[in-house]
Amino acid sequence: MKYAVEANDLTVAYHKKPVLWDIDLEIPSGVLMAIVGPNGAGKSTLIKTMLNMIKPVTGETRFWGEAYEKQRKNIGYVPQRGSVDWDFPTNVLDVVTMGTYGELGWFKRAGKKEKEKAIKALEKVDMLPFADRQISQLSGGQQQRVFLARALVQNADIYFMDEPFQGVDAKTEKAIINLLRELRSMRKTVVVVHHDLQTVEEYFDWVTLLNKVIIASGPAEKVFNEENLMKAYKSKVDKLFS
Amino acid sequence: MNVQIEIQLIAIVVALACSTLGVFLILRKMAMMADAIGHTILFGIVVAFFITHDLNSPLLIIGAALTGTLTVFLVESINKTKLVSEDSSIGLIFPLLFSIGVILISLYAGDVHLDTDAVLLGEIAFAPFNRFVVNGVDIGPSSLYIMGAILIMNIVYVSVFYKELKISTFDPNLAMALGISPGIMHYSLMTLVSLTAVGAFDAVGAILVVAFMVGPPTAAYLLTDDLKDMIFLSGIIGTISVVLGYWTARIFDVAIAGMMAVMVGAIFLLIFLFAPDRGLLSIMRRKKRQKYDFAQISFLMHVINHEGAKDEREELGINTIHEHLGWNKEFVKDIFNNLYKSNLVYIEDDIIRITDKGRDLAISNAEEIVNGI
């Protein structure tokens, strides 16, 4: 069976300090997976490495058995909300339209077809009334929904989301989780960096516990237990008592 | 074409070429890099001059453009070590390359027209003397043609790669994920910035180049929420600075390029103060208004909290309420009068009372504040 994502022997180092250490990870098609782990565990780095943004020291990632370059159009990415400048002079519709740029390729401009896609995606995240709004005037939750809409127009088969629940209001949290479930019902694979341990079992069916190495990865009911959590968060626990 | 018009035309073309790229520089928070490039190109020009011994050689432009790109590369290499911050890296590389250029000039090039004053300030008044002659026919000042070509190149670049520039400036991570290399966009932009600075330095000098690259886009940023409008507005602001600067310099008989740079600053200051939405005065007015609105709501809430209580005569009495709010009497009077005019409060037996309308307004506002949405 070909996995949606298969990472082999990924090691990422910053100077001499390893950030990720020999990661072997298989993500089956159609799961809704959370990556959890303490701060500095390398969760965002793992996503960025799998998506070719950070060059690993060793190892490679395959998507349905193929290299990233070949599958790029099937892969959607939602960066951390704080990674962009929300004072940039543009509006909501324009940001969402950016999701179509990959498909368009170099030189071609976004036209009517792309705008329509963006409008549909905005409707899905309940943000259509804000289409003409300058992005600096959005609340944190609204910004996150704009980012999700932008990923939706990529119409990918697998989505990577970097902390979409970070600092959002209850309404947005609900909107995000509904969207994730909808994506799963469409047989899409979704990988989410997640911080809130309380909601892991409720929201996700697949879990990877990470702390520089993979502690455990598999169905939530099997791997999301006290023993693994202790292992993943151990260094923190040790520090508390040392 | 007379000389006056030629000078202004050259400066306008320089302003447009600079501000077109400048918009992306300031959105990338690279204003200081533009400053550095504007100066370090001197090093490239001097080195190329030693090789060619010809001030009009195209190699000078290539050498300078390469130095600009080298500046960016060196700054980023130092910054990448994380031992030195980006602004310090610029502060290290910029003086280093620039002063090597200055030393080389003072050592070997004393006899030619290549001096530091000209590099920094340019002498736009002389620009029309250098003519472009084709088959013995004078078709205008050559710097107009050089800068015209650079302007066209910049406009073509920005329009062809508009979408790529926009996404790699706004969200380089997504750009990379979508297969649009932010690195290519970054270095192509920096190369054009260097080329523009080289082309312009002879005519207007490094300082005016930096002023045109940073000033008009920053001012335009305060006026609009749209990237395309920002580019157009920058061009307009640059053009106005040129014309105003030229005529002011003529009236007071001072350096033309210097006065143009002053005008860029003056127009920025005006926009900074008076921009309708993001200007300083408008922000201050809005803050004051918010403070006043909040005081009105606080006043109403105070009345709601104490009405009917034992001490209401004390808490809500017209002569004592100001002590409990901690405001001066005049302010309380002003707030009360405003609320009274809107039929939100009234006085009954020297005690301040609230109307149903006032109650609804206060409560709905308080809910908004508590829910934070």
Coordinates of C-alpha atoms in Angstrom, one line a residue:
Chain A
M1 CA 0.0 0.0 0.0
K2 CA 1.2 3.5 -0.9
Y3 CA 1.0 6.0 2.0
A4 CA -0.2 9.5 1.4
V5 CA 3.0 10.7 3.1
E6 CA 6.1 8.6 3.8
A7 CA 9.1 10.2 5.5
N8 CA 12.3 8.1 5.7
D9 CA 15.3 8.9 8.0
L10 CA 14.7 12.6 8.1
T11 CA 17.3 14.4 10.1
V12 CA 17.4 18.1 10.3
A13 CA 20.1 19.9 12.2
Y14 CA 20.8 23.5 13.1
H15 CA 24.5 23.7 13.2
K16 CA 25.5 20.7 15.3
K17 CA 22.2 20.5 17.2
P18 CA 19.7 18.1 15.7
V19 CA 16.2 19.5 15.5
L20 CA 14.7 16.3 14.1
W21 CA 16.4 13.0 14.5
D22 CA 15.9 10.1 12.1
I23 CA 12.2 10.6 11.6
D24 CA 10.4 7.7 10.0
L25 CA 6.7 8.5 9.5
E26 CA 3.9 7.0 7.5
I27 CA 0.6 8.8 7.1
P28 CA -2.1 6.7 5.5
S29 CA -4.5 8.3 3.0
G30 CA -7.7 9.9 4.4
V31 CA -6.7 10.4 8.0
L32 CA -7.1 13.5 10.1
M33 CA -3.8 13.6 11.9
A34 CA -2.5 15.8 14.8
I35 CA 1.2 16.3 15.3
V36 CA 1.7 17.0 19.0
G37 CA 4.7 17.6 21.2
P38 CA 6.3 20.1 23.5
N39 CA 7.6 23.5 22.4
G40 CA 10.8 23.1 20.4
A41 CA 9.9 19.5 19.5
G42 CA 10.3 20.3 15.8
K43 CA 6.7 20.1 14.8
S44 CA 6.7 23.0 12.4
T45 CA 10.2 22.0 11.2
L46 CA 8.9 18.6 10.4
I47 CA 6.1 20.0 8.2
K48 CA 8.5 22.4 6.5
T49 CA 11.0 19.7 5.9
M50 CA 8.4 17.4 4.4
L51 CA 7.3 20.2 2.1
N52 CA 10.8 20.9 0.8
M53 CA 11.2 24.3 2.5
I54 CA 14.0 23.1 4.8
K55 CA 16.7 20.8 3.4
P56 CA 17.3 17.8 5.6
V57 CA 20.7 16.5 6.4
T58 CA 19.6 13.0 5.6
G59 CA 16.4 11.4 4.4
E60 CA 13.5 12.2 2.1
T61 CA 9.8 12.5 2.0
R62 CA 7.5 10.8 -0.6
F63 CA 3.9 11.6 -1.4
W64 CA 2.0 8.6 -2.8
G65 CA 5.4 7.2 -3.6
E66 CA 6.6 10.2 -5.5
A67 CA 8.9 13.2 -4.8
Y68 CA 7.4 16.5 -3.6
E69 CA 8.1 18.2 -6.8
K70 CA 5.9 15.8 -8.7
Q71 CA 3.0 16.0 -6.3
R72 CA 3.2 19.7 -5.4
K73 CA -0.1 20.5 -6.9
N74 CA -1.8 18.0 -4.7
I75 CA -0.4 19.4 -1.6
G76 CA -1.9 22.3 0.3
Y77 CA -0.2 24.3 3.0
V78 CA -1.4 26.6 5.7
P79 CA 1.5 28.5 7.4
Q80 CA 1.3 29.9 10.9
R81 CA -0.9 33.0 11.0
G82 CA 1.8 35.0 12.6
S83 CA 4.3 34.3 9.7
V84 CA 2.9 37.1 7.5
D85 CA 2.5 40.8 7.8
W86 CA -1.2 41.5 8.1
D87 CA -0.7 45.2 7.3
F88 CA 0.2 44.2 3.7
P89 CA -1.9 46.3 1.3
T90 CA -4.3 43.8 0.0
N91 CA -7.8 42.5 0.7
V92 CA -9.3 39.2 1.7
L93 CA -10.4 38.0 -1.7
D94 CA -6.9 38.7 -3.1
V95 CA -5.2 36.7 -0.4
V96 CA -7.4 33.7 -1.0
T97 CA -6.8 34.0 -4.7
M98 CA -3.1 33.5 -4.0
G99 CA -3.9 29.9 -3.4
T100 CA -4.4 29.5 -7.2
Y101 CA -1.0 30.8 -8.0
G102 CA 0.7 27.4 -7.9
E103 CA -1.7 26.0 -10.4
L104 CA -1.3 29.1 -12.7
G105 CA 2.4 28.8 -12.7
W106 CA 4.8 31.6 -13.7
F107 CA 3.6 34.6 -15.9
K108 CA -0.1 33.7 -16.0
R109 CA -2.5 36.0 -14.1
A110 CA -5.4 35.1 -11.9
G111 CA -8.6 35.7 -13.8
K112 CA -12.4 35.3 -13.4
K113 CA -12.1 31.5 -12.9
E114 CA -9.7 31.9 -10.0
K115 CA -11.8 34.7 -8.4
E116 CA -14.8 32.4 -8.5
K117 CA -12.9 29.6 -6.8
A118 CA -11.8 32.0 -4.1
I119 CA -15.3 33.2 -3.6
K120 CA -16.5 29.6 -3.2
A121 CA -13.8 28.9 -0.6
L122 CA -14.7 32.1 1.3
E123 CA -18.3 31.0 1.5
K124 CA -17.1 27.7 3.0
V125 CA -15.4 29.4 5.9
D126 CA -18.2 31.9 6.4
M127 CA -16.0 34.8 5.3
L128 CA -17.7 35.9 2.1
P129 CA -19.1 39.2 3.6
F130 CA -15.5 40.1 4.3
A131 CA -14.2 39.6 0.7
D132 CA -13.4 43.3 0.1
R133 CA -12.1 43.9 3.6
Q134 CA -8.5 45.0 4.1
I135 CA -6.7 42.2 5.9
S136 CA -5.4 44.3 8.7
Q137 CA -9.0 44.8 9.8
L138 CA -9.6 41.1 10.6
S139 CA -9.6 39.5 14.0
G140 CA -7.2 36.6 14.6
G141 CA -9.9 34.0 14.0
Q142 CA -11.0 35.7 10.8
Q143 CA -7.4 35.8 9.6
Q144 CA -7.1 32.0 10.2
R145 CA -10.3 31.4 8.2
V146 CA -8.8 33.4 5.3
F147 CA -5.8 31.2 5.4
L148 CA -7.9 28.1 5.4
A149 CA -9.9 29.4 2.5
R150 CA -6.7 30.0 0.6
A151 CA -5.7 26.4 1.2
L152 CA -9.1 25.2 0.0
V153 CA -8.7 26.9 -3.4
Q154 CA -5.5 24.9 -3.8
N155 CA -7.9 21.9 -4.1
A156 CA -5.2 19.6 -2.8
D157 CA -5.5 16.0 -1.7
I158 CA -3.4 16.5 1.3
Y159 CA -3.2 19.5 3.6
F160 CA -0.6 20.5 6.0
M161 CA -1.7 23.1 8.6
D162 CA 0.7 24.8 11.1
E163 CA -1.2 25.6 14.3
P164 CA -4.5 26.6 12.8
F165 CA -6.1 26.7 16.2
Q166 CA -3.6 29.1 17.7
G167 CA -5.3 32.0 19.4
V168 CA -8.6 31.7 17.6
D169 CA -12.1 32.4 19.0
A170 CA -14.6 29.6 19.7
K171 CA -16.6 30.3 16.5
T172 CA -13.5 29.9 14.4
E173 CA -12.4 26.8 16.2
K174 CA -15.7 25.3 15.4
A175 CA -15.5 26.4 11.8
I176 CA -12.1 24.9 11.4
I177 CA -13.0 21.6 12.9
N178 CA -16.1 21.3 10.7
L179 CA -14.0 22.1 7.7
L180 CA -11.4 19.4 8.7
R181 CA -14.2 16.8 9.0
E182 CA -15.6 17.8 5.7
L183 CA -12.1 17.4 4.2
R184 CA -11.9 13.9 5.7
S185 CA -15.3 13.0 4.4
M186 CA -14.0 13.9 1.0
R187 CA -11.1 11.4 1.6
K188 CA -8.5 14.1 1.9
T189 CA -5.6 13.7 4.2
V190 CA -5.0 16.4 6.7
V191 CA -2.0 16.9 8.9
V192 CA -2.3 19.5 11.7
V193 CA 0.3 20.8 14.1
H194 CA -1.7 21.0 17.3
H195 CA -1.1 22.4 20.7
D196 CA -4.2 21.7 22.8
L197 CA -3.9 18.1 24.2
Q198 CA -7.4 18.3 25.6
T199 CA -9.0 18.3 22.2
V200 CA -6.7 15.8 20.4
E201 CA -9.0 12.8 20.8
E202 CA -12.1 14.7 19.9
Y203 CA -10.8 16.3 16.8
F204 CA -8.4 13.8 15.3
D205 CA -8.3 10.1 14.5
W206 CA -4.6 9.8 13.9
V207 CA -1.8 11.1 16.2
T208 CA 1.9 11.6 15.9
L209 CA 3.7 12.4 19.1
L210 CA 7.0 14.1 18.4
N211 CA 9.9 15.3 20.5
K212 CA 12.8 15.5 18.1
V213 CA 12.2 11.8 17.5
I214 CA 8.9 10.1 16.8
I215 CA 7.6 8.9 20.1
A216 CA 4.6 7.2 18.7
S217 CA 2.4 7.4 15.6
G218 CA -0.9 5.7 14.8
P219 CA -4.6 5.7 15.5
A220 CA -5.5 8.1 18.3
E221 CA -7.0 5.5 20.5
K222 CA -3.9 3.4 20.4
V223 CA -1.1 5.9 20.7
F224 CA -2.6 8.8 22.5
N225 CA -2.1 7.5 26.1
E226 CA -0.4 8.6 29.2
E227 CA 2.8 6.5 28.7
N228 CA 3.5 8.1 25.3
L229 CA 2.6 11.6 26.5
M230 CA 5.0 11.2 29.4
K231 CA 7.7 10.2 27.0
A232 CA 7.0 13.1 24.6
Y233 CA 6.9 15.7 27.3
K234 CA 9.5 14.0 29.5
S235 CA 12.2 16.6 29.2
K236 CA 9.8 19.1 30.4
V237 CA 8.7 16.9 33.4
D238 CA 12.3 16.3 34.2
K239 CA 13.1 19.9 34.2
L240 CA 10.3 20.7 36.5
F241 CA 11.7 18.3 39.1
S242 CA 15.4 18.8 38.6
Chain B
M1 CA 13.4 70.9 -25.3
N2 CA 14.7 73.5 -22.9
V3 CA 17.1 72.7 -20.1
Q4 CA 14.6 73.3 -17.3
I5 CA 12.2 70.7 -18.7
E6 CA 14.9 68.3 -19.4
I7 CA 16.2 68.4 -15.8
Q8 CA 12.7 67.8 -14.5
L9 CA 12.0 65.1 -17.0
I10 CA 15.2 63.2 -16.0
A11 CA 14.3 63.5 -12.3
I12 CA 10.7 62.3 -12.9
V13 CA 11.9 59.3 -14.8
V14 CA 14.4 58.5 -11.9
A15 CA 11.6 59.0 -9.3
L16 CA 9.3 56.6 -11.2
A17 CA 12.0 54.0 -11.7
C18 CA 12.9 54.1 -8.0
S19 CA 9.4 54.2 -6.5
T20 CA 8.2 51.3 -8.7
L21 CA 10.7 49.0 -7.0
G22 CA 10.7 50.9 -3.7
V23 CA 7.1 49.8 -3.0
F24 CA 8.3 46.2 -2.8
L25 CA 11.4 47.1 -0.9
I26 CA 9.5 48.8 1.9
L27 CA 6.9 46.0 2.0
R28 CA 9.8 43.6 2.5
K29 CA 11.2 45.9 5.2
M30 CA 14.3 46.5 3.2
A31 CA 14.6 50.3 3.2
M32 CA 18.0 50.2 4.8
M33 CA 19.2 47.7 2.2
A34 CA 18.2 50.2 -0.5
D35 CA 20.3 52.7 1.3
A36 CA 23.2 50.3 1.4
I37 CA 23.0 49.4 -2.2
G38 CA 22.7 53.0 -3.2
H39 CA 26.1 53.6 -1.7
T40 CA 28.1 50.4 -2.2
I41 CA 27.6 50.5 -6.0
L42 CA 30.3 53.1 -5.9
F43 CA 32.8 50.3 -5.2
G44 CA 31.7 48.4 -8.3
I45 CA 31.8 51.5 -10.4
V46 CA 35.3 52.3 -9.3
V47 CA 36.6 48.8 -9.8
A48 CA 35.0 48.6 -13.3
F49 CA 36.5 52.0 -14.1
F50 CA 40.0 50.7 -13.3
I51 CA 39.5 47.9 -15.7
T52 CA 38.0 49.9 -18.5
H53 CA 39.4 53.4 -17.9
D54 CA 36.2 54.6 -19.5
L55 CA 33.5 56.4 -17.5
N56 CA 30.9 55.6 -20.2
S57 CA 31.6 51.9 -20.5
P58 CA 28.6 49.7 -20.0
L59 CA 30.9 47.6 -17.8
L60 CA 30.5 50.2 -15.1
I61 CA 26.8 49.5 -14.9
I62 CA 27.4 45.7 -14.8
G63 CA 30.1 46.1 -12.2
A64 CA 27.9 48.3 -10.0
A65 CA 24.9 46.0 -10.4
L66 CA 27.0 43.1 -9.3
T67 CA 28.2 45.0 -6.3
G68 CA 24.6 45.7 -5.3
T69 CA 23.8 42.1 -5.4
L70 CA 27.1 41.3 -3.6
T71 CA 26.0 43.7 -0.9
V72 CA 22.7 41.8 -0.4
F73 CA 24.5 38.5 -0.5
L74 CA 27.1 39.5 2.1
V75 CA 24.6 41.1 4.4
E76 CA 22.4 37.9 4.3
S77 CA 25.4 35.6 4.7
I78 CA 26.5 37.4 7.9
N79 CA 22.9 37.6 9.1
K80 CA 22.4 33.9 8.5
T81 CA 25.0 33.0 11.0
K82 CA 22.6 34.5 13.6
L83 CA 25.6 36.0 15.3
V84 CA 24.8 39.5 14.0
S85 CA 21.4 41.0 13.4
E86 CA 20.3 42.2 10.0
D87 CA 20.5 45.9 10.7
S88 CA 24.0 45.4 12.1
S89 CA 25.0 43.3 9.1
I90 CA 24.0 46.2 6.8
G91 CA 25.9 48.6 9.1
L92 CA 29.0 46.5 8.6
I93 CA 28.9 45.8 4.9
F94 CA 27.7 49.2 3.7
P95 CA 30.5 51.4 5.1
L96 CA 33.1 48.7 4.3
L97 CA 32.4 48.5 0.5
F98 CA 31.6 52.2 0.3
S99 CA 34.8 53.4 1.9
I100 CA 36.9 51.0 -0.1
G101 CA 35.3 52.8 -3.1
V102 CA 36.0 56.2 -1.7
I103 CA 39.7 55.3 -0.9
L104 CA 40.2 53.9 -4.4
I105 CA 38.9 57.1 -5.9
S106 CA 41.1 59.4 -3.7
L107 CA 44.1 57.3 -4.4
Y108 CA 43.9 56.8 -8.2
A109 CA 41.1 58.7 -9.8
G110 CA 41.9 62.3 -8.7
D111 CA 42.1 63.4 -12.3
V112 CA 38.8 62.1 -13.7
H113 CA 35.3 63.1 -13.1
L114 CA 34.5 60.6 -10.4
D115 CA 34.4 62.2 -7.0
T116 CA 32.6 61.4 -3.9
D117 CA 30.5 64.6 -3.9
A118 CA 29.1 63.7 -7.3
V119 CA 28.4 60.2 -6.2
L120 CA 26.5 61.2 -3.1
L121 CA 24.7 64.3 -4.3
G122 CA 24.9 64.0 -8.1
E123 CA 24.6 67.1 -10.1
I124 CA 21.4 67.1 -12.0
A125 CA 21.9 70.6 -13.3
F126 CA 24.7 69.2 -15.4
A127 CA 22.9 66.2 -16.6
P128 CA 21.5 67.8 -19.8
F129 CA 25.1 68.7 -20.9
N130 CA 25.8 65.1 -21.7
R131 CA 23.9 64.6 -25.0
F132 CA 22.9 61.5 -26.8
V133 CA 23.9 62.0 -30.4
V134 CA 22.8 59.7 -33.2
N135 CA 24.3 60.2 -36.7
G136 CA 25.3 63.7 -35.7
V137 CA 21.7 64.6 -34.5
D138 CA 21.3 65.5 -30.9
I139 CA 18.2 63.7 -29.6
G140 CA 18.3 64.7 -26.0
P141 CA 20.3 64.2 -22.8
S142 CA 21.8 60.7 -22.5
S143 CA 20.8 60.2 -18.9
L144 CA 17.1 60.6 -20.0
Y145 CA 17.6 57.6 -22.3
I146 CA 19.5 55.5 -19.8
M147 CA 16.9 56.1 -17.0
G148 CA 14.1 55.7 -19.5
A149 CA 15.4 52.3 -20.4
I150 CA 15.7 51.4 -16.8
L151 CA 12.2 52.7 -16.0
I152 CA 10.7 50.6 -18.8
M153 CA 12.7 47.5 -17.6
N154 CA 11.4 48.0 -14.0
I155 CA 7.8 48.5 -15.2
V156 CA 8.0 45.4 -17.4
Y157 CA 9.5 43.4 -14.5
V158 CA 6.9 44.5 -12.0
S159 CA 4.0 43.9 -14.4
V160 CA 5.2 40.5 -15.7
F161 CA 6.1 39.2 -12.2
Y162 CA 3.4 41.1 -10.3
K163 CA 1.8 38.0 -8.9
E164 CA 5.1 36.4 -8.0
L165 CA 6.4 39.6 -6.4
K166 CA 3.2 39.9 -4.4
I167 CA 3.1 36.4 -3.0
S168 CA 6.8 36.1 -2.3
T169 CA 6.6 39.5 -0.4
F170 CA 3.5 38.7 1.5
D171 CA 4.0 35.0 2.3
P172 CA 7.3 33.6 1.2
N173 CA 6.5 30.2 2.8
L174 CA 3.4 29.7 0.7
A175 CA 5.2 31.0 -2.4
M176 CA 7.8 28.3 -1.8
A177 CA 5.2 25.6 -1.2
L178 CA 3.5 26.7 -4.5
G179 CA 6.7 26.4 -6.4
I180 CA 7.4 30.1 -6.8
S181 CA 10.9 30.6 -5.6
P182 CA 11.2 33.5 -3.2
G183 CA 15.0 33.4 -3.7
I184 CA 14.7 34.1 -7.4
M185 CA 12.3 37.0 -6.8
H186 CA 14.5 38.4 -4.1
Y187 CA 17.7 38.4 -6.1
S188 CA 16.0 39.6 -9.3
L189 CA 14.5 42.5 -7.4
M190 CA 17.8 43.3 -5.8
T191 CA 19.6 43.2 -9.1
L192 CA 17.1 45.7 -10.6
V193 CA 17.4 47.9 -7.5
S194 CA 21.2 48.0 -8.1
L195 CA 20.8 48.7 -11.8
T196 CA 18.4 51.5 -11.0
A197 CA 20.7 53.0 -8.4
V198 CA 23.7 52.8 -10.9
G199 CA 21.7 54.4 -13.7
A200 CA 20.5 57.2 -11.4
F201 CA 23.6 57.9 -9.4
D202 CA 25.3 59.9 -12.0
A203 CA 22.3 62.2 -12.5
V204 CA 20.8 62.6 -9.1
G205 CA 23.2 60.9 -6.6
A206 CA 22.9 58.2 -4.1
I207 CA 20.9 60.2 -1.5
L208 CA 18.1 61.1 -3.9
V209 CA 18.0 57.5 -5.2
V210 CA 17.3 56.3 -1.6
A211 CA 14.9 59.2 -1.0
F212 CA 12.9 58.2 -4.1
M213 CA 13.0 54.5 -3.3
V214 CA 11.8 54.9 0.3
G215 CA 9.9 58.1 0.7
P216 CA 7.1 58.0 -1.9
P217 CA 6.2 54.3 -1.3
T218 CA 6.1 54.8 2.5
A219 CA 3.8 57.8 2.0
A220 CA 1.6 55.9 -0.4
Y221 CA 1.4 53.1 2.1
L222 CA -0.4 55.4 4.5
L223 CA -2.9 56.4 1.8
T224 CA -4.1 53.1 0.4
D225 CA -4.9 49.5 1.1
D226 CA -4.3 48.3 -2.4
L227 CA -0.9 47.3 -3.8
K228 CA -1.5 48.6 -7.3
D229 CA -2.7 51.9 -6.0
M230 CA 0.3 52.1 -3.8
I231 CA 2.6 51.8 -6.9
F232 CA 0.7 54.5 -8.8
L233 CA 0.5 56.8 -5.8
S234 CA 4.2 56.4 -5.2
G235 CA 4.8 57.5 -8.8
I236 CA 2.6 60.6 -8.4
I237 CA 4.2 61.6 -5.1
G238 CA 7.6 61.2 -6.6
T239 CA 6.7 63.4 -9.6
I240 CA 5.2 66.1 -7.4
S241 CA 8.4 66.1 -5.3
V242 CA 10.5 66.6 -8.4
V243 CA 8.5 69.5 -9.7
L244 CA 8.2 71.2 -6.4
G245 CA 11.8 70.6 -5.5
Y246 CA 13.0 71.9 -8.8
W247 CA 11.2 75.2 -8.6
T248 CA 11.9 75.7 -4.9
A249 CA 15.6 75.2 -5.6
R250 CA 15.4 77.7 -8.5
I251 CA 13.8 80.3 -6.3
F252 CA 16.3 79.9 -3.4
D253 CA 19.2 79.1 -5.7
V254 CA 20.2 75.9 -3.9
A255 CA 21.1 72.3 -4.9
I256 CA 18.3 70.9 -7.0
A257 CA 18.8 67.2 -6.0
G258 CA 18.9 68.2 -2.3
M259 CA 15.7 70.2 -2.6
M260 CA 13.9 67.4 -4.3
A261 CA 14.9 65.1 -1.4
V262 CA 13.7 67.7 1.0
M263 CA 10.3 67.8 -0.9
V264 CA 10.0 64.0 -0.6
G265 CA 10.4 64.4 3.1
A266 CA 8.0 67.3 3.3
I267 CA 5.3 65.5 1.4
F268 CA 5.8 62.4 3.5
L269 CA 5.4 64.5 6.6
L270 CA 2.2 66.1 5.4
I271 CA 0.8 62.7 4.5
F272 CA 2.0 61.2 7.8
L273 CA 0.1 63.9 9.7
F274 CA -3.0 64.3 7.6
A275 CA -3.7 61.0 5.8
P276 CA -7.4 60.4 6.2
D277 CA -7.3 57.0 7.8
R278 CA -3.8 56.3 9.0
G279 CA -2.5 59.8 9.5
L280 CA -1.2 60.7 13.0
L281 CA -4.0 63.3 13.5
S282 CA -6.7 61.0 12.4
I283 CA -5.4 58.3 14.7
M284 CA -5.3 60.8 17.6
R285 CA -8.7 62.0 16.8
R286 CA -10.0 58.5 16.7
K287 CA -8.4 57.6 20.0
K288 CA -9.8 60.7 21.7
R289 CA -13.3 59.9 20.3
Q290 CA -13.0 56.3 21.6
K291 CA -11.9 57.6 25.0
Y292 CA -14.9 60.0 25.0
D293 CA -17.3 57.2 23.9
F294 CA -16.0 55.0 26.6
A295 CA -16.4 57.7 29.2
Q296 CA -20.1 58.0 28.2
I297 CA -20.7 54.3 28.6
S298 CA -18.8 54.3 31.9
F299 CA -21.0 57.1 33.1
L300 CA -24.2 55.2 32.1
M301 CA -22.9 52.0 33.8
H302 CA -22.2 54.0 36.9
V303 CA -25.8 55.2 37.0
I304 CA -27.1 51.6 36.4
N305 CA -24.9 50.2 39.2
H306 CA -26.0 52.6 41.8
E307 CA -29.6 53.5 41.0
G308 CA -31.9 52.5 43.8
A309 CA -29.1 51.8 46.2
K310 CA -29.0 53.3 49.7
D311 CA -26.2 55.7 48.8
E312 CA -27.6 56.7 45.4
R313 CA -28.0 60.3 46.5
E314 CA -24.3 60.4 47.2
E315 CA -23.2 58.3 44.2
L316 CA -25.5 59.9 41.6
G317 CA -26.1 63.3 43.1
I318 CA -25.4 66.1 40.6
N319 CA -22.9 67.8 43.0
T320 CA -21.1 64.6 44.2
I321 CA -21.0 62.2 41.2
H322 CA -17.8 63.6 39.9
E323 CA -16.0 62.6 43.1
H324 CA -17.0 59.0 42.6
L325 CA -16.1 58.8 38.9
G326 CA -12.8 60.5 39.7
W327 CA -13.3 63.0 36.9
N328 CA -13.2 66.8 37.1
K329 CA -16.6 68.6 37.3
E330 CA -16.3 70.2 33.9
F331 CA -15.8 66.9 32.2
V332 CA -18.8 65.3 34.0
K333 CA -20.9 68.2 33.0
D334 CA -19.8 67.9 29.4
I335 CA -20.5 64.1 29.3
F336 CA -23.9 64.6 31.0
N337 CA -25.0 67.3 28.6
N338 CA -24.1 65.2 25.7
L339 CA -26.0 62.2 27.1
Y340 CA -28.9 64.4 28.0
K341 CA -29.1 65.8 24.5
S342 CA -29.4 62.2 23.1
N343 CA -32.2 61.6 25.6
L344 CA -30.2 59.0 27.5
V345 CA -30.2 60.5 31.0
Y346 CA -32.1 63.2 32.9
I347 CA -32.1 64.8 36.4
E348 CA -34.8 64.1 38.9
D349 CA -34.7 65.7 42.4
D350 CA -30.9 66.5 41.9
I351 CA -30.2 62.8 41.2
I352 CA -29.1 61.6 37.8
R353 CA -31.4 59.1 36.3
I354 CA -31.1 56.9 33.2
T355 CA -33.7 56.5 30.4
D356 CA -34.7 53.1 28.9
K357 CA -32.8 54.1 25.8
G358 CA -29.7 54.8 27.9
R359 CA -30.0 51.5 29.6
D360 CA -30.2 49.6 26.4
L361 CA -27.3 51.4 24.9
A362 CA -25.0 50.9 28.0
I363 CA -25.9 47.2 28.3
S364 CA -25.4 46.3 24.7
N365 CA -22.1 48.1 24.7
A366 CA -21.0 46.4 27.9
E367 CA -21.8 43.0 26.4
E368 CA -19.7 43.9 23.3
I369 CA -16.8 44.7 25.5
V370 CA -17.1 41.6 27.6
N371 CA -17.5 39.3 24.7
G372 CA -14.6 41.1 22.9
I373 CA -16.1 40.7 19.5

